[in-house]
């Protein structure tokens, strides 16, 4: 009889990945990175344990989008004060807030629970090709 193995938090082995976002579509990049952050790429995936890896995204300023999303898609946030609605178009997000734009796409695909809050801290996004995580010896992760 087969037995389902449930991973314990003390048994988790984490690796670091670096993703080059040059000429990647934002949605495809976000789904691949979110899957690695959750740990779904491992055979020891356990839904209630943070068994995911760390991901570094470089060249976030070279991410592509398809269609005419620059003017049709908007990002909303509210400060919970009267008149506190902030609306930004995709073009503004891409040009001025590149790191926040890519991070928002990735973290939006993680669960909105306490477990997701922990997994959100495992992604690092940088605009250029340099990152300060060379000591962790990250492995390159290919995104199509």
Coordinates of C-alpha atoms in Angstrom, one line a residue:
X1 CA 0.0 0.0 0.0
X2 CA 1.3 3.5 -0.8
X3 CA 1.5 6.1 1.8
X4 CA 1.2 9.9 1.2
X5 CA 4.2 11.6 2.7
X6 CA 3.4 14.9 4.5
X7 CA 6.3 17.2 4.8
X8 CA 7.1 18.7 8.2
X9 CA 8.4 22.3 8.4
X10 CA 11.7 21.1 9.8
X11 CA 12.3 18.8 6.8
X12 CA 12.0 21.5 4.2
X13 CA 15.1 22.0 1.9
X14 CA 15.1 25.4 0.3
X15 CA 17.0 26.4 -2.8
X16 CA 17.4 29.8 -4.4
X17 CA 16.5 30.5 -8.0
X18 CA 17.2 33.5 -10.3
X19 CA 14.9 34.3 -13.1
X20 CA 15.8 36.6 -16.0
X21 CA 12.6 38.4 -17.0
X22 CA 13.9 39.7 -20.3
X23 CA 11.2 39.4 -23.0
X24 CA 9.0 37.3 -20.7
X25 CA 5.2 37.9 -20.6
X26 CA 4.2 39.1 -17.2
X27 CA 1.5 36.5 -16.6
X28 CA 3.7 33.5 -17.6
X29 CA 6.5 34.8 -15.5
X30 CA 4.2 35.3 -12.5
X31 CA 2.6 31.9 -12.7
X32 CA 6.0 30.1 -12.9
X33 CA 7.4 32.1 -10.0
X34 CA 4.3 31.7 -7.9
X35 CA 4.4 27.9 -8.4
X36 CA 8.0 27.7 -7.2
X37 CA 7.3 30.0 -4.2
X38 CA 4.5 27.6 -3.2
X39 CA 6.6 24.5 -3.7
X40 CA 4.4 22.9 -6.3
X41 CA 7.5 22.0 -8.5
X42 CA 8.6 19.5 -5.8
X43 CA 7.4 16.0 -5.3
X44 CA 7.2 16.7 -1.6
X45 CA 4.6 19.4 -2.0
X46 CA 2.4 19.8 1.1
X47 CA -0.5 22.3 0.9
X48 CA -0.4 23.4 4.5
X49 CA 3.4 23.8 4.9
X50 CA 5.6 26.5 3.4
X51 CA 7.8 24.2 1.4
X52 CA 8.6 26.6 -1.4
X53 CA 11.9 28.1 -2.6
X54 CA 13.3 31.6 -2.8
X55 CA 13.1 33.4 -6.2
X56 CA 15.1 36.4 -7.4
X57 CA 13.6 38.1 -10.5
X58 CA 16.1 40.3 -12.4
X59 CA 15.6 42.6 -15.4
X60 CA 12.0 43.4 -14.3
X61 CA 12.1 46.5 -16.5
X62 CA 12.2 44.3 -19.6
X63 CA 9.0 42.4 -19.0
X64 CA 6.5 42.4 -21.9
X65 CA 2.7 42.5 -21.9
X66 CA 0.4 41.5 -24.7
X67 CA -2.4 43.4 -26.4
X68 CA -3.3 47.0 -25.5
X69 CA -3.2 46.6 -21.7
X70 CA -1.3 49.9 -21.3
X71 CA -4.5 51.9 -21.5
X72 CA -7.2 49.4 -20.7
X73 CA -6.0 47.8 -17.5
X74 CA -5.9 49.7 -14.2
X75 CA -4.5 49.0 -10.7
X76 CA -6.6 50.2 -7.8
X77 CA -5.6 50.7 -4.2
X78 CA -7.5 52.5 -1.4
X79 CA -6.1 54.0 1.8
X80 CA -9.4 53.4 3.6
X81 CA -9.8 57.2 4.0
X82 CA -12.5 59.2 2.3
X83 CA -11.3 60.0 -1.2
X84 CA -8.3 57.7 -0.8
X85 CA -8.7 55.8 -4.1
X86 CA -5.6 55.6 -6.2
X87 CA -5.8 54.4 -9.8
X88 CA -2.8 53.7 -12.0
X89 CA -2.7 52.5 -15.5
X90 CA -0.5 49.7 -16.7
X91 CA 1.7 52.1 -18.6
X92 CA 2.3 54.2 -15.4
X93 CA 3.0 51.1 -13.4
X94 CA 5.5 49.8 -15.9
X95 CA 7.3 53.0 -16.4
X96 CA 7.4 54.4 -12.8
X97 CA 6.7 51.4 -10.4
X98 CA 8.3 48.5 -12.2
X99 CA 9.3 46.5 -9.1
X100 CA 5.9 46.9 -7.5
X101 CA 4.1 46.0 -10.7
X102 CA 5.9 42.7 -11.1
X103 CA 5.7 41.9 -7.4
X104 CA 2.0 42.6 -7.4
X105 CA 1.5 40.2 -10.3
X106 CA 3.4 37.4 -8.5
X107 CA 2.0 37.9 -5.0
X108 CA -1.5 38.1 -6.4
X109 CA -1.2 34.4 -7.4
X110 CA -0.3 33.3 -3.9
X111 CA -2.9 32.4 -1.3
X112 CA -4.3 35.3 0.7
X113 CA -3.7 33.6 4.1
X114 CA -1.1 33.5 6.8
X115 CA 0.8 30.9 4.7
X116 CA 0.7 33.2 1.7
X117 CA 2.1 36.1 3.8
X118 CA 5.2 34.0 4.6
X119 CA 5.6 32.9 0.9
X120 CA 5.3 36.6 -0.3
X121 CA 8.5 37.4 1.6
X122 CA 10.5 34.8 -0.5
X123 CA 10.4 36.8 -3.7
X124 CA 12.9 39.5 -4.6
X125 CA 12.4 41.7 -7.7
X126 CA 15.1 44.0 -9.2
X127 CA 15.0 46.3 -12.2
X128 CA 18.5 45.7 -13.5
X129 CA 20.6 42.5 -14.0
X130 CA 22.4 42.8 -10.6
X131 CA 21.2 41.5 -7.3
X132 CA 22.8 41.2 -3.8
X133 CA 22.1 37.5 -3.3
X134 CA 25.2 36.0 -4.9
X135 CA 26.2 34.4 -1.6
X136 CA 23.1 32.1 -1.7
X137 CA 24.4 30.7 -5.0
X138 CA 21.1 30.9 -6.9
X139 CA 20.3 28.4 -9.7
X140 CA 18.9 29.7 -13.0
X141 CA 15.3 29.0 -13.6
X142 CA 14.0 29.1 -17.2
X143 CA 10.7 30.7 -18.0
X144 CA 9.3 30.3 -21.5

